[in-house]
Coordinates of C-alpha atoms in Angstrom, one line a residue:
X8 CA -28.7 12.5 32.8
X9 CA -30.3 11.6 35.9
X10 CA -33.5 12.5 35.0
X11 CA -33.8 10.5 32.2
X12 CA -34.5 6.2 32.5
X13 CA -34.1 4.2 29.5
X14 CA -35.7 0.5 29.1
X15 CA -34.2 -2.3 26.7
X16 CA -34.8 -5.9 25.8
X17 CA -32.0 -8.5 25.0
X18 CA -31.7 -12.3 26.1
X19 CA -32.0 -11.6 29.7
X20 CA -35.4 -10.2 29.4
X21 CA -36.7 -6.7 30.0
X22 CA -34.3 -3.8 31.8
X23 CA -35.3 -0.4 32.7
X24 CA -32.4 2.0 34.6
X25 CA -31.1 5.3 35.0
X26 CA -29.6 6.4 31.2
X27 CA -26.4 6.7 33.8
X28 CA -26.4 3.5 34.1
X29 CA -27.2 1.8 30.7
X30 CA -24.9 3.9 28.5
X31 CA -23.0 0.9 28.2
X32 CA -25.5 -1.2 26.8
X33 CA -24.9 -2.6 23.6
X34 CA -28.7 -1.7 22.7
X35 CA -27.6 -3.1 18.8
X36 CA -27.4 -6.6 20.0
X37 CA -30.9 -6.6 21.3
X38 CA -34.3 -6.6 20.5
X39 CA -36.8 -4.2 19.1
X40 CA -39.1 -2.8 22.5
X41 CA -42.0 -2.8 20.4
X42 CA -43.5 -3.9 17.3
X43 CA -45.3 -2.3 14.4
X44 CA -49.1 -2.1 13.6
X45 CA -50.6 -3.4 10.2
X46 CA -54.0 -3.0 9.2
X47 CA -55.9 -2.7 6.0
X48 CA -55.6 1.1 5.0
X49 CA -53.2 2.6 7.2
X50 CA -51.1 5.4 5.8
X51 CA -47.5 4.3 6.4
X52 CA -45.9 0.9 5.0
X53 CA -44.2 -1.3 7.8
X54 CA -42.0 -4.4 7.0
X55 CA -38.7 -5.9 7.4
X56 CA -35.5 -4.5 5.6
X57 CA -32.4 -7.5 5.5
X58 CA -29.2 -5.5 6.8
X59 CA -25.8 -6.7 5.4
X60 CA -24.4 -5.4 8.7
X61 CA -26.0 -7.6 11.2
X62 CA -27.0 -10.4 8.7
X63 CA -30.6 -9.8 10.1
X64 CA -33.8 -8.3 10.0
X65 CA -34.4 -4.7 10.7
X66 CA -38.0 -3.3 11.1
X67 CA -39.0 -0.4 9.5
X68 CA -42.9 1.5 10.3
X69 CA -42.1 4.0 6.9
X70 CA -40.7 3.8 3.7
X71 CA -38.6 6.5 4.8
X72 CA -37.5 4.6 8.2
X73 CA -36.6 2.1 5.5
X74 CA -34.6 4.5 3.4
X75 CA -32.6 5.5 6.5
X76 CA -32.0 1.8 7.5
X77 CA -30.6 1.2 3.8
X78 CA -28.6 4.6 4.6
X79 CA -27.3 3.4 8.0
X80 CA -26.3 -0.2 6.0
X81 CA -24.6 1.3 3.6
X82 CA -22.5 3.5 5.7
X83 CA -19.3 1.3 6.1
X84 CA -18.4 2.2 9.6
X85 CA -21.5 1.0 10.7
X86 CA -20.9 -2.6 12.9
X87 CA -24.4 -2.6 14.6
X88 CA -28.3 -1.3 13.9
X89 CA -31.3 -1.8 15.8
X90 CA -34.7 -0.8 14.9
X91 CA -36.9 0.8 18.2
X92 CA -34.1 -0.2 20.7
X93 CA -35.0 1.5 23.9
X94 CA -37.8 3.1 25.3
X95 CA -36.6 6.3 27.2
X96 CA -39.0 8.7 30.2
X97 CA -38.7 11.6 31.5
X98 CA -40.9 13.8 33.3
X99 CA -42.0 17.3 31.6
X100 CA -42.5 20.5 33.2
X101 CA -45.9 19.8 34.6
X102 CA -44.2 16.3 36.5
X103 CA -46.4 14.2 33.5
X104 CA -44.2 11.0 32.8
X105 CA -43.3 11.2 28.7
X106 CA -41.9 8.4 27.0
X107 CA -40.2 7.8 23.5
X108 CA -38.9 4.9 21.4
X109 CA -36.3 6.2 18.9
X110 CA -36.3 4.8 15.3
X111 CA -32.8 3.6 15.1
X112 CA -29.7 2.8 17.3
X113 CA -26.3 2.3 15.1
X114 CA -22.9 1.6 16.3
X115 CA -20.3 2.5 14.6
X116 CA -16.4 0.7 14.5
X117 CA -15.1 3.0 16.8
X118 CA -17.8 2.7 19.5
X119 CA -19.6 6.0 19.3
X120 CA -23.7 5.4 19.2
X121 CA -26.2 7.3 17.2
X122 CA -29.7 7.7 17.8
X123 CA -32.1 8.3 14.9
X124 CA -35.6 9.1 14.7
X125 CA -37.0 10.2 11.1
X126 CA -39.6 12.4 9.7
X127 CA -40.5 14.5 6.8
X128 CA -39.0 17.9 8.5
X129 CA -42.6 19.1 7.5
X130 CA -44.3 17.0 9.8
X131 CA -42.5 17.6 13.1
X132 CA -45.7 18.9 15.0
X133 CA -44.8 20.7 18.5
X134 CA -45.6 17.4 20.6
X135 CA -42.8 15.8 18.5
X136 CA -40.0 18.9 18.5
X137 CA -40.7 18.5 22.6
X138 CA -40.0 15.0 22.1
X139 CA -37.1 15.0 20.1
X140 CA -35.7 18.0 22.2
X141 CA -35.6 15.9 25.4
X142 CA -34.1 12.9 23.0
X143 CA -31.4 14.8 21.7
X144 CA -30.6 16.2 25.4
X145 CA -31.0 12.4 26.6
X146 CA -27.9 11.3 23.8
X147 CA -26.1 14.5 24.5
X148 CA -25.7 13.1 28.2
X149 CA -24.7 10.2 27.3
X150 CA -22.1 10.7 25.2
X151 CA -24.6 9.4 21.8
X152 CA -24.7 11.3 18.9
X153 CA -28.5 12.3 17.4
X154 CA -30.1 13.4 14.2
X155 CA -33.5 13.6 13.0
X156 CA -33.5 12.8 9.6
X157 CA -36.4 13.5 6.8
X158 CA -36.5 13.2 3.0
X159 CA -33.3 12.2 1.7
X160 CA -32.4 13.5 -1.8
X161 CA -33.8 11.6 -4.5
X162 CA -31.1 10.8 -6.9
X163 CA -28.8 9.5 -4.1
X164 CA -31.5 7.3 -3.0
X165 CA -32.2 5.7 -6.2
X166 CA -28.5 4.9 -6.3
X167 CA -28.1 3.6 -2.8
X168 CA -31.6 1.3 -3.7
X169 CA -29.8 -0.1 -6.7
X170 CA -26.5 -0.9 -5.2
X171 CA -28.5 -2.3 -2.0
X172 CA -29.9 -5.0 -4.5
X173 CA -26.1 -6.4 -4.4
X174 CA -25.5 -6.0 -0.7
X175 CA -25.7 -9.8 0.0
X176 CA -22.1 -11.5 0.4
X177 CA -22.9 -14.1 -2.0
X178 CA -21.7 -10.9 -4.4
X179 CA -18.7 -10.8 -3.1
X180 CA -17.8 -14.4 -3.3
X181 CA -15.9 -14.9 -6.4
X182 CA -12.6 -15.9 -6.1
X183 CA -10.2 -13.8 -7.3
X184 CA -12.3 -11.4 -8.7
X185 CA -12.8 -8.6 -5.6
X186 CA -9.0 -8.2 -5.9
X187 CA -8.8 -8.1 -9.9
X188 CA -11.6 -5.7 -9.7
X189 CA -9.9 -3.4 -6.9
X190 CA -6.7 -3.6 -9.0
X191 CA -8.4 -2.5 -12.4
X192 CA -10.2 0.6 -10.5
X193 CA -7.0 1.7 -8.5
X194 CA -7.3 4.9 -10.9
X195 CA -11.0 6.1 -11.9
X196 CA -12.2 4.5 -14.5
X197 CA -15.7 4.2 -16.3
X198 CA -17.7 2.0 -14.9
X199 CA -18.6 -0.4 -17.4
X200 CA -15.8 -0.6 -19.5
X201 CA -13.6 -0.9 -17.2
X202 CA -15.3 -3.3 -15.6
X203 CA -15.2 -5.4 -19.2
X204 CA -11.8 -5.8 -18.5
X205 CA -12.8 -8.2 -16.6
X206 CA -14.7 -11.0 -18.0
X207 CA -18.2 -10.7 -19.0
X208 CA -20.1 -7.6 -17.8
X209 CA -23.1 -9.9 -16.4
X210 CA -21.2 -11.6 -14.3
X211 CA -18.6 -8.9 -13.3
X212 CA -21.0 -5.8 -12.9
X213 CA -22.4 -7.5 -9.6
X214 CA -19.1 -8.0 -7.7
X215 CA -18.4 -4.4 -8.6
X216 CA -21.9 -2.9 -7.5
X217 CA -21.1 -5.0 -3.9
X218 CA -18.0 -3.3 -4.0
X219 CA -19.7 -0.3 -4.2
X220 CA -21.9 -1.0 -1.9
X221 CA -19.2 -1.9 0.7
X222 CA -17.2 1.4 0.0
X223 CA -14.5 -0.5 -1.3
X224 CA -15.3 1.0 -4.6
X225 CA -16.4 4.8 -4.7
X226 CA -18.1 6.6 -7.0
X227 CA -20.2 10.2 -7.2
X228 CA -23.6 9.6 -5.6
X229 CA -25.2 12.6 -6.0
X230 CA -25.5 12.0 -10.1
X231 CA -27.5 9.0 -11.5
X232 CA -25.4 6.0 -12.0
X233 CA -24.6 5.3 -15.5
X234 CA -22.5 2.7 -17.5
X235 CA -19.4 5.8 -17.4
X236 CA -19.9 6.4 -14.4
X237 CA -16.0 6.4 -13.0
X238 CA -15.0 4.7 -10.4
X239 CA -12.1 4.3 -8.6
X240 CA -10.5 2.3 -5.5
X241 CA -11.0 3.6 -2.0
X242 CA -7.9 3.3 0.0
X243 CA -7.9 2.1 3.4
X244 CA -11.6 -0.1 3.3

């Protein structure tokens, strides 16, 4: 661990220490240490994806960075994301100083970090496998879990898209209806019909795809949703 350093931003400005020292640092609470490039015909898509997690923006350089922030949202025991959240060096084999900004840091609820960096699995030249090599040594040390991530199967995506389009609390808000709705799917039911039961599908369907979206609701992913889709009640969330 000692031969990495790591350097954050937050409110009190610009930090750069030993990864020893910093594994503490809530690097989800503070800024991105750099930005992202946009100019007229560049290959990759930057902008700014809202996160129900941290009620905030969270930059993405990718559409796949983008589909992997959605992905990080949508996993409920994520409490914290942060888009390029520390830079970290190290020297390589020659003594040459390298450095490397992750994609992603996410807390999750019971503390543990993860460290993401994405690309199509394709595309990881040898100056990048180096890189990410060192990185996932770097997380190892400090107790951070690691994953490079590329495409992400297609029909889950579409799904996690759609239900991201409820993800706002507003969804959420009707009184009453969350628990009517957790009641009625407390066995798995179709989707849509069930969700009749209800009141009127236009204004119910919503509050049920936020529930989905939450994991309060549950339902098989890895198919296209449909209106029987079933869906039933996750215990515990």
């Amino acid at each position: 661990m000692n031969q990495f350093e790591v350097g954050w931003r937050d409110d009190g400005g610009e930090h750069q220490r030993p990864l020893a020292d910093a594994v503490s640092v809530a690097f989800e609470a503070g800024f991105p240490v750099r930005g992202f490039p946009s100019y007229r015909g560049q290959r990759h898509f930057p902008g700014l994806y809202w996160s129900a997690t941290t009620g905030g923006h969270v930059g993405f350089e990718s559409w796949l960075e983008r589909d992997h922030a959605m992905l990080l949202d949508f996993t409920p025991e994520v409490t914290g994301l942060l888009s390029q959240p520390f830079w970290l060096f190290w020297e390589d084999e020659r003594g040459k100083r390298v450095s490397h900004a992750p994609d992603y840091f996410a807390r999750f609820e019971d503390g543990r970090g993860l460290v993401v960096d994405c690309r199509p699995l394709e595309r990881i030249d040898a100056r990048s496998a180096v890189k990410f090599e060192a990185t996932r040594a770097a997380c190892a040390s400090a107790g951070w879990g690691y994953r490079v991530v590329g495409e992400v199967d297609a029909v889950r995506m579409v799904n996690v898209r759609w239900l991201a389009g409820y993800r706002h609390p507003r969804h959420g808000a009707a009184e009453g209806m969350v628990e009517r709705l957790l009641a009625l799917f407390s066995v798995p039911s179709p989707l849509v019909g069930q969700a009749s039961l209800a009141g009127d599908p236009i204004a119910v369907l919503p509050v049920v795809f936020h529930l989905l979206w939450q994991g309060r609701l549950g339902a098989d992913l890895s198919i296209p949703l449909t209106d029987t889709t079933l869906v039933s009640r996750v215990e515990g969330r």
